[in-house]
PDB file of C-alpha atoms (C1' of nucleotides) in Angstrom:
ATOM      1  CA  MET T   1       4.807  29.411 -27.315  1.00 46.00           C
ATOM      2  CA  THR T   2       5.656  26.505 -25.062  1.00 46.00           C
ATOM      3  CA  THR T   3       2.153  26.103 -23.681  1.00 50.00           C
ATOM      4  CA  THR T   4       1.290  23.372 -26.127  1.00 50.00           C
ATOM      5  CA  GLU T   5       4.489  21.467 -25.479  1.00 56.00           C
ATOM      6  CA  LEU T   6       4.151  21.520 -21.741  1.00 61.00           C
ATOM      7  CA  GLY T   7       0.519  20.566 -21.931  1.00 88.00           C
ATOM      8  CA  LEU T   8       1.291  17.561 -24.058  1.00 92.00           C
ATOM      9  CA  ALA T   9       4.125  16.404 -21.824  1.00 94.00           C
ATOM     10  CA  GLU T  10       1.889  16.606 -18.782  1.00 93.00           C
ATOM     11  CA  ALA T  11      -0.864  14.750 -20.566  1.00 94.00           C
ATOM     12  CA  LEU T  12       1.623  12.000 -21.388  1.00 95.00           C
ATOM     13  CA  VAL T  13       2.680  11.758 -17.743  1.00 94.00           C
ATOM     14  CA  ARG T  14      -0.912  11.544 -16.546  1.00 94.00           C
ATOM     15  CA  LEU T  15      -1.639   8.921 -19.124  1.00 94.00           C
ATOM     16  CA  SER T  16       1.408   6.958 -18.110  1.00 95.00           C
ATOM     17  CA  HIS T  17       0.174   6.836 -14.538  1.00 95.00           C
ATOM     18  CA  ALA T  18      -3.214   5.596 -15.667  1.00 95.00           C
ATOM     19  CA  VAL T  19      -1.630   2.856 -17.764  1.00 96.00           C
ATOM     20  CA  GLN T  20       0.632   1.954 -14.865  1.00 96.00           C
ATOM     21  CA  HIS T  21      -2.387   1.457 -12.624  1.00 96.00           C
ATOM     22  CA  VAL T  22      -4.066  -0.784 -15.158  1.00 97.00           C
ATOM     23  CA  PHE T  23      -0.896  -2.815 -15.475  1.00 97.00           C
ATOM     24  CA  THR T  24      -0.567  -3.142 -11.707  1.00 97.00           C
ATOM     25  CA  ASP T  25      -4.184  -4.199 -11.285  1.00 97.00           C
ATOM     26  CA  VAL T  26      -3.997  -6.794 -14.041  1.00 98.00           C
ATOM     27  CA  SER T  27      -0.724  -8.187 -12.706  1.00 98.00           C
ATOM     28  CA  ARG T  28      -2.292  -8.588  -9.342  1.00 96.00           C
ATOM     29  CA  GLU T  29      -5.313 -10.385 -10.707  1.00 96.00           C
ATOM     30  CA  ASN T  30      -2.894 -12.825 -12.307  1.00 97.00           C
ATOM     31  CA  ASP T  31      -0.975 -13.264  -9.080  1.00 97.00           C
ATOM     32  CA  LEU T  32       2.131 -11.486 -10.369  1.00 98.00           C
ATOM     33  CA  THR T  33       3.998  -8.420  -9.252  1.00 98.00           C
ATOM     34  CA  PRO T  34       4.115  -5.697 -11.933  1.00 98.00           C
ATOM     35  CA  GLN T  35       7.835  -6.358 -12.331  1.00 98.00           C
ATOM     36  CA  GLN T  36       7.310 -10.048 -12.886  1.00 98.00           C
ATOM     37  CA  ALA T  37       4.525  -9.337 -15.363  1.00 98.00           C
ATOM     38  CA  GLN T  38       6.717  -6.950 -17.301  1.00 98.00           C
ATOM     39  CA  LEU T  39       9.510  -9.501 -17.401  1.00 98.00           C
ATOM     40  CA  LEU T  40       7.134 -12.138 -18.723  1.00 98.00           C
ATOM     41  CA  CYS T  41       5.762  -9.800 -21.369  1.00 98.00           C
ATOM     42  CA  VAL T  42       9.244  -8.952 -22.634  1.00 98.00           C
ATOM     43  CA  LEU T  43      10.222 -12.621 -22.748  1.00 98.00           C
ATOM     44  CA  ALA T  44       7.018 -13.569 -24.549  1.00 98.00           C
ATOM     45  CA  ALA T  45       8.491 -12.214 -27.770  1.00 97.00           C
ATOM     46  CA  GLN T  46      11.721 -14.212 -27.453  1.00 98.00           C
ATOM     47  CA  PRO T  47      14.202 -15.590 -24.899  1.00 98.00           C
ATOM     48  CA  LEU T  48      16.899 -13.124 -23.852  1.00 98.00           C
ATOM     49  CA  GLY T  49      20.139 -13.129 -21.877  1.00 98.00           C
ATOM     50  CA  MET T  50      20.567 -11.330 -18.556  1.00 98.00           C
ATOM     51  CA  THR T  51      22.575  -8.454 -20.000  1.00 98.00           C
ATOM     52  CA  GLU T  52      20.049  -7.739 -22.731  1.00 98.00           C
ATOM     53  CA  LEU T  53      17.150  -8.049 -20.286  1.00 98.00           C
ATOM     54  CA  SER T  54      18.915  -5.663 -17.968  1.00 98.00           C
ATOM     55  CA  ARG T  55      19.153  -3.130 -20.769  1.00 97.00           C
ATOM     56  CA  ARG T  56      15.515  -3.472 -21.814  1.00 97.00           C
ATOM     57  CA  LEU T  57      14.078  -3.276 -18.317  1.00 98.00           C
ATOM     58  CA  HIS T  58      16.469  -0.560 -17.121  1.00 97.00           C
ATOM     59  CA  LEU T  59      17.591  -2.721 -14.230  1.00 98.00           C
ATOM     60  CA  GLU T  60      21.000  -3.621 -12.867  1.00 98.00           C
ATOM     61  CA  LYS T  61      21.943  -7.190 -13.643  1.00 98.00           C
ATOM     62  CA  SER T  62      22.149  -7.946  -9.942  1.00 98.00           C
ATOM     63  CA  SER T  63      18.537  -6.813  -9.499  1.00 98.00           C
ATOM     64  CA  LEU T  64      17.496  -9.041 -12.341  1.00 98.00           C
ATOM     65  CA  THR T  65      19.083 -12.119 -10.789  1.00 98.00           C
ATOM     66  CA  GLY T  66      16.542 -12.181  -7.972  1.00 98.00           C
ATOM     67  CA  LEU T  67      13.623 -11.334 -10.230  1.00 98.00           C
ATOM     68  CA  VAL T  68      14.488 -14.209 -12.549  1.00 98.00           C
ATOM     69  CA  ASP T  69      15.079 -16.473  -9.546  1.00 98.00           C
ATOM     70  CA  ARG T  70      11.558 -15.849  -8.340  1.00 98.00           C
ATOM     71  CA  VAL T  71       9.800 -16.451 -11.657  1.00 98.00           C
ATOM     72  CA  GLU T  72      11.972 -19.514 -12.219  1.00 98.00           C
ATOM     73  CA  ARG T  73      11.091 -20.842  -8.771  1.00 98.00           C
ATOM     74  CA  ARG T  74       7.429 -20.462  -9.724  1.00 98.00           C
ATOM     75  CA  GLY T  75       7.982 -22.479 -12.867  1.00 98.00           C
ATOM     76  CA  LEU T  76       7.255 -19.578 -15.240  1.00 98.00           C
ATOM     77  CA  ALA T  77      10.719 -19.331 -16.824  1.00 98.00           C
ATOM     78  CA  GLU T  78      13.975 -21.222 -17.099  1.00 98.00           C
ATOM     79  CA  ARG T  79      17.637 -20.367 -17.438  1.00 98.00           C
ATOM     80  CA  VAL T  80      18.845 -22.184 -20.530  1.00 98.00           C
ATOM     81  CA  ARG T  81      22.622 -22.469 -20.712  1.00 96.00           C
ATOM     82  CA  ASP T  82      24.142 -21.211 -23.921  1.00 89.00           C
ATOM     83  CA  GLY T  83      26.076 -23.873 -25.868  1.00 89.00           C
ATOM     84  CA  LYS T  84      28.615 -21.479 -27.374  1.00 93.00           C
ATOM     85  CA  ASP T  85      29.401 -19.120 -24.481  1.00 97.00           C
ATOM     86  CA  ARG T  86      29.506 -21.049 -21.242  1.00 97.00           C
ATOM     87  CA  ARG T  87      29.173 -17.909 -19.137  1.00 97.00           C
ATOM     88  CA  ALA T  88      25.863 -16.906 -20.704  1.00 98.00           C
ATOM     89  CA  CYS T  89      22.291 -18.079 -20.424  1.00 98.00           C
ATOM     90  CA  GLN T  90      19.008 -17.335 -22.093  1.00 98.00           C
ATOM     91  CA  ILE T  91      15.885 -16.811 -20.025  1.00 98.00           C
ATOM     92  CA  ALA T  92      13.033 -18.644 -21.710  1.00 98.00           C
ATOM     93  CA  LEU T  93       9.394 -18.844 -20.634  1.00 98.00           C
ATOM     94  CA  THR T  94       7.862 -22.197 -19.820  1.00 98.00           C
ATOM     95  CA  ASP T  95       4.477 -23.065 -21.282  1.00 98.00           C
ATOM     96  CA  GLU T  96       2.849 -21.844 -18.104  1.00 98.00           C
ATOM     97  CA  GLY T  97       4.850 -18.627 -18.234  1.00 98.00           C
ATOM     98  CA  THR T  98       3.906 -18.033 -21.833  1.00 98.00           C
ATOM     99  CA  GLU T  99       0.261 -18.615 -21.086  1.00 98.00           C
ATOM    100  CA  LEU T 100       0.386 -16.154 -18.211  1.00 98.00           C
ATOM    101  CA  ALA T 101       2.256 -13.577 -20.287  1.00 98.00           C
ATOM    102  CA  VAL T 102      -0.331 -13.766 -23.042  1.00 98.00           C
ATOM    103  CA  ARG T 103      -3.212 -13.575 -20.615  1.00 98.00           C
ATOM    104  CA  THR T 104      -1.725 -10.554 -18.879  1.00 98.00           C
ATOM    105  CA  HIS T 105      -0.942  -8.793 -22.139  1.00 97.00           C
ATOM    106  CA  ASN T 106      -4.435  -9.386 -23.454  1.00 97.00           C
ATOM    107  CA  ALA T 107      -6.081  -8.204 -20.275  1.00 97.00           C
ATOM    108  CA  VAL T 108      -4.034  -5.007 -20.250  1.00 97.00           C
ATOM    109  CA  THR T 109      -4.723  -4.150 -23.876  1.00 95.00           C
ATOM    110  CA  ALA T 110      -8.389  -5.031 -23.458  1.00 96.00           C
ATOM    111  CA  ARG T 111      -8.759  -2.764 -20.469  1.00 96.00           C
ATOM    112  CA  ILE T 112      -7.005   0.115 -22.168  1.00 95.00           C
ATOM    113  CA  GLY T 113      -8.868  -0.610 -25.373  1.00 93.00           C
ATOM    114  CA  ALA T 114     -12.087  -0.174 -23.424  1.00 92.00           C
ATOM    115  CA  LEU T 115     -11.007   3.373 -22.634  1.00 90.00           C
ATOM    116  CA  THR T 116     -10.067   4.233 -26.194  1.00 92.00           C
ATOM    117  CA  GLY T 117     -12.836   2.291 -27.876  1.00 88.00           C
ATOM    118  CA  ASP T 118     -15.191   5.250 -28.011  1.00 90.00           C
ATOM    119  CA  LEU T 119     -12.795   7.318 -30.072  1.00 91.00           C
ATOM    120  CA  PRO T 120     -13.427   7.574 -33.807  1.00 93.00           C
ATOM    121  CA  ALA T 121     -11.312   5.110 -35.772  1.00 92.00           C
ATOM    122  CA  ALA T 122      -9.519   7.901 -37.603  1.00 93.00           C
ATOM    123  CA  THR T 123      -8.541   9.512 -34.308  1.00 93.00           C
ATOM    124  CA  GLN T 124      -7.264   6.214 -32.972  1.00 92.00           C
ATOM    125  CA  SER T 125      -5.018   5.544 -35.913  1.00 93.00           C
ATOM    126  CA  HIS T 126      -3.761   9.111 -35.962  1.00 92.00           C
ATOM    127  CA  VAL T 127      -2.836   9.087 -32.274  1.00 93.00           C
ATOM    128  CA  ARG T 128      -1.317   5.662 -32.591  1.00 94.00           C
ATOM    129  CA  ALA T 129       0.886   6.841 -35.453  1.00 93.00           C
ATOM    130  CA  VAL T 130       2.080   9.814 -33.430  1.00 93.00           C
ATOM    131  CA  LEU T 131       2.840   7.703 -30.353  1.00 92.00           C
ATOM    132  CA  ASP T 132       4.638   5.100 -32.444  1.00 91.00           C
ATOM    133  CA  ALA T 133       6.851   7.832 -33.814  1.00 90.00           C
ATOM    134  CA  LEU T 134       7.658   9.026 -30.275  1.00 88.00           C
ATOM    135  CA  THR T 135       8.719   5.631 -28.934  1.00 86.00           C
ATOM    136  CA  LYS T 136      10.516   4.369 -32.027  1.00 76.00           C
TER     137      LYS T 136
ATOM    138  CA  MET B   1     -12.189  -4.192 -36.814  1.00 46.00           C
ATOM    139  CA  THR B   2     -10.284  -4.245 -33.579  1.00 46.00           C
ATOM    140  CA  THR B   3      -6.893  -3.831 -35.157  1.00 50.00           C
ATOM    141  CA  THR B   4      -6.866  -0.112 -34.577  1.00 50.00           C
ATOM    142  CA  GLU B   5      -7.963  -0.424 -30.973  1.00 56.00           C
ATOM    143  CA  LEU B   6      -5.354  -2.996 -30.095  1.00 61.00           C
ATOM    144  CA  GLY B   7      -2.665  -1.050 -31.873  1.00 88.00           C
ATOM    145  CA  LEU B   8      -3.498   2.073 -29.954  1.00 92.00           C
ATOM    146  CA  ALA B   9      -3.591   0.270 -26.622  1.00 93.00           C
ATOM    147  CA  GLU B  10      -0.185  -1.229 -27.266  1.00 93.00           C
ATOM    148  CA  ALA B  11       1.199   2.133 -28.312  1.00 94.00           C
ATOM    149  CA  LEU B  12      -0.081   3.586 -25.037  1.00 95.00           C
ATOM    150  CA  VAL B  13       1.639   0.832 -23.061  1.00 94.00           C
ATOM    151  CA  ARG B  14       4.943   1.354 -24.871  1.00 94.00           C
ATOM    152  CA  LEU B  15       4.675   5.055 -24.310  1.00 94.00           C
ATOM    153  CA  SER B  16       3.922   4.534 -20.657  1.00 95.00           C
ATOM    154  CA  HIS B  17       7.121   2.545 -20.255  1.00 95.00           C
ATOM    155  CA  ALA B  18       9.117   5.277 -21.940  1.00 95.00           C
ATOM    156  CA  VAL B  19       7.633   7.926 -19.652  1.00 96.00           C
ATOM    157  CA  GLN B  20       8.261   5.689 -16.675  1.00 96.00           C
ATOM    158  CA  HIS B  21      11.945   5.483 -17.567  1.00 96.00           C
ATOM    159  CA  VAL B  22      12.218   9.241 -17.872  1.00 96.00           C
ATOM    160  CA  PHE B  23      10.538   9.641 -14.523  1.00 97.00           C
ATOM    161  CA  THR B  24      12.866   7.103 -12.900  1.00 97.00           C
ATOM    162  CA  ASP B  25      15.972   8.725 -14.356  1.00 97.00           C
ATOM    163  CA  VAL B  26      14.957  12.207 -13.273  1.00 98.00           C
ATOM    164  CA  SER B  27      14.062  11.027  -9.779  1.00 98.00           C
ATOM    165  CA  ARG B  28      17.447   9.447  -9.480  1.00 96.00           C
ATOM    166  CA  GLU B  29      19.233  12.604 -10.572  1.00 96.00           C
ATOM    167  CA  ASN B  30      17.387  14.396  -7.801  1.00 97.00           C
ATOM    168  CA  ASP B  31      18.326  11.758  -5.258  1.00 96.00           C
ATOM    169  CA  LEU B  32      14.764  10.478  -4.911  1.00 98.00           C
ATOM    170  CA  THR B  33      13.152   7.127  -5.524  1.00 98.00           C
ATOM    171  CA  PRO B  34      10.414   7.239  -8.171  1.00 98.00           C
ATOM    172  CA  GLN B  35       7.832   6.644  -5.447  1.00 98.00           C
ATOM    173  CA  GLN B  36       9.113   9.526  -3.365  1.00 98.00           C
ATOM    174  CA  ALA B  37       9.146  11.786  -6.418  1.00 98.00           C
ATOM    175  CA  GLN B  38       5.587  10.867  -7.274  1.00 98.00           C
ATOM    176  CA  LEU B  39       4.493  11.562  -3.718  1.00 98.00           C
ATOM    177  CA  LEU B  40       6.150  14.958  -3.809  1.00 98.00           C
ATOM    178  CA  CYS B  41       4.562  15.828  -7.145  1.00 98.00           C
ATOM    179  CA  VAL B  42       1.088  14.955  -5.878  1.00 98.00           C
ATOM    180  CA  LEU B  43       1.610  16.987  -2.717  1.00 98.00           C
ATOM    181  CA  ALA B  44       2.946  19.961  -4.666  1.00 98.00           C
ATOM    182  CA  ALA B  45      -0.608  20.846  -5.652  1.00 97.00           C
ATOM    183  CA  GLN B  46      -1.919  20.735  -2.071  1.00 98.00           C
ATOM    184  CA  PRO B  47      -1.483  18.952   1.267  1.00 98.00           C
ATOM    185  CA  LEU B  48      -3.489  15.738   1.586  1.00 98.00           C
ATOM    186  CA  GLY B  49      -4.407  13.223   4.277  1.00 98.00           C
ATOM    187  CA  MET B  50      -3.164   9.644   4.310  1.00 98.00           C
ATOM    188  CA  THR B  51      -6.454   8.167   3.138  1.00 98.00           C
ATOM    189  CA  GLU B  52      -6.743  10.515   0.176  1.00 98.00           C
ATOM    190  CA  LEU B  53      -3.073   9.999  -0.723  1.00 98.00           C
ATOM    191  CA  SER B  54      -3.586   6.268  -0.548  1.00 98.00           C
ATOM    192  CA  ARG B  55      -6.435   6.549  -3.046  1.00 97.00           C
ATOM    193  CA  ARG B  56      -4.513   8.760  -5.450  1.00 97.00           C
ATOM    194  CA  LEU B  57      -1.328   6.692  -5.424  1.00 98.00           C
ATOM    195  CA  HIS B  58      -3.124   3.338  -5.417  1.00 97.00           C
ATOM    196  CA  LEU B  59      -1.274   2.288  -2.290  1.00 98.00           C
ATOM    197  CA  GLU B  60      -2.408   0.713   0.936  1.00 98.00           C
ATOM    198  CA  LYS B  61      -2.344   3.155   3.805  1.00 98.00           C
ATOM    199  CA  SER B  62       0.150   0.957   5.610  1.00 98.00           C
ATOM    200  CA  SER B  63       2.526   1.198   2.647  1.00 98.00           C
ATOM    201  CA  LEU B  64       2.157   4.934   2.658  1.00 98.00           C
ATOM    202  CA  THR B  65       3.146   5.233   6.303  1.00 98.00           C
ATOM    203  CA  GLY B  66       6.721   4.204   5.591  1.00 98.00           C
ATOM    204  CA  LEU B  67       6.959   6.263   2.424  1.00 98.00           C
ATOM    205  CA  VAL B  68       5.848   9.383   4.280  1.00 98.00           C
ATOM    206  CA  ASP B  69       8.165   8.501   7.184  1.00 98.00           C
ATOM    207  CA  ARG B  70      11.140   8.507   4.839  1.00 98.00           C
ATOM    208  CA  VAL B  71      10.383  11.805   3.114  1.00 98.00           C
ATOM    209  CA  GLU B  72       9.592  13.343   6.470  1.00 98.00           C
ATOM    210  CA  ARG B  73      12.884  12.081   7.895  1.00 98.00           C
ATOM    211  CA  ARG B  74      14.621  13.794   4.997  1.00 98.00           C
ATOM    212  CA  GLY B  75      12.891  17.055   5.786  1.00 98.00           C
ATOM    213  CA  LEU B  76      10.864  17.155   2.562  1.00 98.00           C
ATOM    214  CA  ALA B  77       7.408  16.893   4.125  1.00 98.00           C
ATOM    215  CA  GLU B  78       5.649  17.115   7.467  1.00 98.00           C
ATOM    216  CA  ARG B  79       2.643  15.541   9.102  1.00 98.00           C
ATOM    217  CA  VAL B  80       0.423  18.412  10.219  1.00 98.00           C
ATOM    218  CA  ARG B  81      -2.174  17.398  12.780  1.00 96.00           C
ATOM    219  CA  ASP B  82      -5.711  18.333  11.889  1.00 89.00           C
ATOM    220  CA  GLY B  83      -7.368  20.646  14.398  1.00 89.00           C
ATOM    221  CA  LYS B  84     -10.887  19.358  13.858  1.00 93.00           C
ATOM    222  CA  ASP B  85     -10.384  15.598  13.600  1.00 97.00           C
ATOM    223  CA  ARG B  86      -7.726  14.502  16.019  1.00 97.00           C
ATOM    224  CA  ARG B  87      -7.200  11.173  14.237  1.00 97.00           C
ATOM    225  CA  ALA B  88      -6.276  12.803  10.952  1.00 98.00           C
ATOM    226  CA  CYS B  89      -3.245  14.566   9.579  1.00 98.00           C
ATOM    227  CA  GLN B  90      -2.346  16.428   6.431  1.00 98.00           C
ATOM    228  CA  ILE B  91       0.943  15.739   4.700  1.00 98.00           C
ATOM    229  CA  ALA B  92       2.429  19.055   3.625  1.00 98.00           C
ATOM    230  CA  LEU B  93       5.652  19.709   1.765  1.00 98.00           C
ATOM    231  CA  THR B  94       8.371  21.778   3.371  1.00 98.00           C
ATOM    232  CA  ASP B  95      10.024  24.519   1.354  1.00 98.00           C
ATOM    233  CA  GLU B  96      12.782  22.106   0.410  1.00 98.00           C
ATOM    234  CA  GLY B  97      10.247  19.481  -0.573  1.00 98.00           C
ATOM    235  CA  THR B  98       8.339  21.955  -2.720  1.00 98.00           C
ATOM    236  CA  GLU B  99      11.501  23.061  -4.425  1.00 98.00           C
ATOM    237  CA  LEU B 100      12.445  19.469  -5.185  1.00 98.00           C
ATOM    238  CA  ALA B 101       8.943  18.641  -6.426  1.00 98.00           C
ATOM    239  CA  VAL B 102       8.986  21.593  -8.804  1.00 98.00           C
ATOM    240  CA  ARG B 103      12.454  20.779 -10.051  1.00 98.00           C
ATOM    241  CA  THR B 104      11.537  17.153 -10.671  1.00 98.00           C
ATOM    242  CA  HIS B 105       8.294  18.047 -12.397  1.00 97.00           C
ATOM    243  CA  ASN B 106      10.018  20.555 -14.639  1.00 97.00           C
ATOM    244  CA  ALA B 107      12.803  18.160 -15.548  1.00 97.00           C
ATOM    245  CA  VAL B 108      10.333  15.428 -16.460  1.00 97.00           C
ATOM    246  CA  THR B 109       8.175  17.658 -18.613  1.00 95.00           C
ATOM    247  CA  ALA B 110      11.228  19.191 -20.244  1.00 95.00           C
ATOM    248  CA  ARG B 111      12.656  15.811 -21.146  1.00 96.00           C
ATOM    249  CA  ILE B 112       9.365  14.564 -22.544  1.00 95.00           C
ATOM    250  CA  GLY B 113       8.821  17.892 -24.235  1.00 93.00           C
ATOM    251  CA  ALA B 114      12.121  17.383 -26.008  1.00 93.00           C
ATOM    252  CA  LEU B 115      10.687  14.225 -27.535  1.00 90.00           C
ATOM    253  CA  THR B 116       7.444  15.835 -28.635  1.00 92.00           C
ATOM    254  CA  GLY B 117       8.877  19.189 -29.608  1.00 88.00           C
ATOM    255  CA  ASP B 118       9.386  18.215 -33.220  1.00 90.00           C
ATOM    256  CA  LEU B 119       5.711  17.541 -33.753  1.00 91.00           C
ATOM    257  CA  PRO B 120       3.626  20.205 -35.489  1.00 93.00           C
ATOM    258  CA  ALA B 121       1.758  22.393 -33.017  1.00 92.00           C
ATOM    259  CA  ALA B 122      -1.587  21.272 -34.379  1.00 93.00           C
ATOM    260  CA  THR B 123      -0.665  17.630 -33.837  1.00 93.00           C
ATOM    261  CA  GLN B 124       0.456  18.344 -30.307  1.00 93.00           C
ATOM    262  CA  SER B 125      -2.764  20.027 -29.295  1.00 93.00           C
ATOM    263  CA  HIS B 126      -4.852  17.376 -30.994  1.00 92.00           C
ATOM    264  CA  VAL B 127      -3.079  14.517 -29.233  1.00 93.00           C
ATOM    265  CA  ARG B 128      -3.144  16.371 -25.964  1.00 94.00           C
ATOM    266  CA  ALA B 129      -6.901  16.856 -26.248  1.00 93.00           C
ATOM    267  CA  VAL B 130      -7.420  13.158 -26.925  1.00 93.00           C
ATOM    268  CA  LEU B 131      -5.225  12.098 -23.999  1.00 92.00           C
ATOM    269  CA  ASP B 132      -6.913  14.564 -21.681  1.00 91.00           C
ATOM    270  CA  ALA B 133     -10.249  13.033 -22.578  1.00 90.00           C
ATOM    271  CA  LEU B 134      -8.911   9.541 -21.781  1.00 88.00           C
ATOM    272  CA  THR B 135      -7.597  10.375 -18.331  1.00 86.00           C
ATOM    273  CA  LYS B 136     -10.355  12.735 -17.262  1.00 76.00           C
TER     274      LYS B 136
ATOM    275  C1'  DT D   1     -19.708   1.019  14.797  1.00 52.01           C
ATOM    276  C1'  DA D   2     -16.978   3.293  11.397  1.00 52.01           C
ATOM    277  C1'  DT D   3     -12.934   5.821  10.189  1.00 52.01           C
ATOM    278  C1'  DT D   4      -7.934   7.541  10.457  1.00 52.01           C
ATOM    279  C1'  DG D   5      -3.715   6.217  10.750  1.00 52.01           C
ATOM    280  C1'  DT D   6       0.039   3.073  12.695  1.00 52.01           C
ATOM    281  C1'  DT D   7       2.537  -1.287  13.913  1.00 52.01           C
ATOM    282  C1'  DA D   8       4.131  -5.983  13.091  1.00 52.01           C
ATOM    283  C1'  DT D   9       5.522  -9.089   9.797  1.00 52.01           C
ATOM    284  C1'  DA D  10       6.981 -11.079   5.588  1.00 52.01           C
ATOM    285  C1'  DC D  11       8.170 -10.549   0.995  1.00 52.01           C
ATOM    286  C1'  DT D  12       9.651  -8.299  -3.220  1.00 52.01           C
ATOM    287  C1'  DC D  13      12.427  -4.912  -5.556  1.00 52.01           C
ATOM    288  C1'  DT D  14      16.658  -2.364  -6.226  1.00 52.01           C
ATOM    289  C1'  DA D  15      21.431  -0.653  -6.208  1.00 52.01           C
ATOM    290  C1'  DT D  16      26.522  -0.938  -5.027  1.00 52.01           C
ATOM    291  C1'  DA D  17      30.496  -3.513  -4.438  1.00 52.01           C
ATOM    292  C1'  DA D  18      32.916  -7.584  -4.750  1.00 52.01           C
ATOM    293  C1'  DC D  19      33.204 -11.887  -6.790  1.00 52.01           C
ATOM    294  C1'  DT D  20      33.553 -16.340 -10.163  1.00 52.01           C
ATOM    295  C1'  DA D  21      33.972 -18.237 -14.471  1.00 52.01           C
ATOM    296  C1'  DT D  22      34.640 -17.858 -19.192  1.00 52.01           C
ATOM    297  C1'  DA D  23      36.214 -15.310 -23.403  1.00 52.01           C
TER     298       DA D  23
ATOM    299  C1'  DT E   1      41.649  -7.630 -19.814  1.00 52.01           C
ATOM    300  C1'  DA E   2      36.850  -7.694 -20.749  1.00 52.01           C
ATOM    301  C1'  DT E   3      32.354  -9.783 -20.390  1.00 52.01           C
ATOM    302  C1'  DA E   4      28.262 -12.733 -18.381  1.00 52.01           C
ATOM    303  C1'  DG E   5      26.248 -13.520 -14.516  1.00 52.01           C
ATOM    304  C1'  DT E   6      26.039 -14.209  -9.295  1.00 52.01           C
ATOM    305  C1'  DT E   7      26.522 -13.201  -4.247  1.00 52.01           C
ATOM    306  C1'  DA E   8      26.503 -10.255  -0.208  1.00 52.01           C
ATOM    307  C1'  DT E   9      24.517  -6.540   1.848  1.00 52.01           C
ATOM    308  C1'  DA E  10      21.563  -2.804   2.860  1.00 52.01           C
ATOM    309  C1'  DG E  11      17.743  -0.211   2.208  1.00 52.01           C
ATOM    310  C1'  DA E  12      13.227   0.938   0.002  1.00 52.01           C
ATOM    311  C1'  DG E  13       8.587  -0.462  -1.403  1.00 52.01           C
ATOM    312  C1'  DT E  14       4.379  -3.259  -0.726  1.00 52.01           C
ATOM    313  C1'  DA E  15       0.488  -6.008   1.174  1.00 52.01           C
ATOM    314  C1'  DT E  16      -2.105  -8.380   4.997  1.00 52.01           C
ATOM    315  C1'  DA E  17      -3.601  -8.532   9.520  1.00 52.01           C
ATOM    316  C1'  DA E  18      -4.086  -6.649  13.837  1.00 52.01           C
ATOM    317  C1'  DC E  19      -4.233  -2.606  16.453  1.00 52.01           C
ATOM    318  C1'  DA E  20      -5.077   2.313  18.835  1.00 52.01           C
ATOM    319  C1'  DA E  21      -7.449   6.470  18.991  1.00 52.01           C
ATOM    320  C1'  DT E  22     -11.090   9.276  17.680  1.00 52.01           C
ATOM    321  C1'  DA E  23     -15.645  10.164  15.513  1.00 52.01           C
TER     322       DA E  23
END
DNA sequence: TATTGTTATACTCTATAACTATA
DNA sequence: TATAGTTATAGAGTATAACAATA
C-alpha cells in the first residue's frame, strides 16, 4: 500500500508550511526578510564564500550578490577578501549580525518547541531521530 | 531537560528547508514560481475569496492581487464574481490550472515519498500521526 | 461604519546573460 | 580554459497606505 507513504509526505509538506510561517513571522519581528534571516542563520555557524553560499541556499550567485549587499549595507555582515585567492571572498557576520542571527534562531526554535513541548519525551526523540535520518 | 525539545525543533526546521527545496524544484519544472504553485495547490481543494486566500497564505490582500493577476493572465485561474455580495469574488482554477495543481502536488509528494519510502511502515504512520497532531 | 478587493508606490528577491579579474 | 564573483536587465513577490464599491 502507498497510503502510508503519501500520508506522510503530505504531513511533511503541511508541517513545512507551518514552520515557514513561524520563520517568516520571527524574521519580521526582527526586522529582517526571511531570506536575510536564513542567510544570517547559515553564516552564524561559519563564514562562507559566495559559491558555497549559493549552493547551500539554492540560489544563483547573481541573486546572492544583492542579498549580501543589503545585509552588508545594514552592517550585519562583511565581505572579507581572501588572502590566497584574490577573486574570492568570505562573507562573515559582524557582531550585530551574529547577535541577530542567534536571536532569530532562538525565537524560531522556541516557538516551534512550544508546539512540540506537549509531546512525550520518548516521542520527541524518536521523531527527531527519524527526521535527522531524512535530512542527513 | 530541554535538549530533546530543541533538537526536535531544529530537526523540523532542517526538514522544512528540505521540503521547501523540493517544492521549489518541482514548481520550476512545471514552469511556475513556488508562490504560484502554492496558490494553485490551495485552490485545488476549492475556490476561495481573496480575504480567505490571504489568511491561508499569510499574505496581504494587496500582495495577492498581483499573484492572482499573473495566474489569471496565464489562464490557470479565474475571478468569478459572487452573485450575492457584489464586492466579492471567488478564485477558481481553470481545467488547465487544476491539471497543473494536481501534477505539481503529485510530483512533490512522490519526491518526498521517495525519501521516506525506506522507513518501516509502522514508523511512517507513527511519525505521520505526530505531525498531523502538530499542524492540526 | 465595516468589509471586499484594488491601485499606487517602493523595495526585495530571483534568474539569465554577459562581464571582469584571477587561477 | 576554468573559476569567483559582479553587473545589467527584467520580471515576480511583498508590504504600506490610500482608495472605490458594496454591505
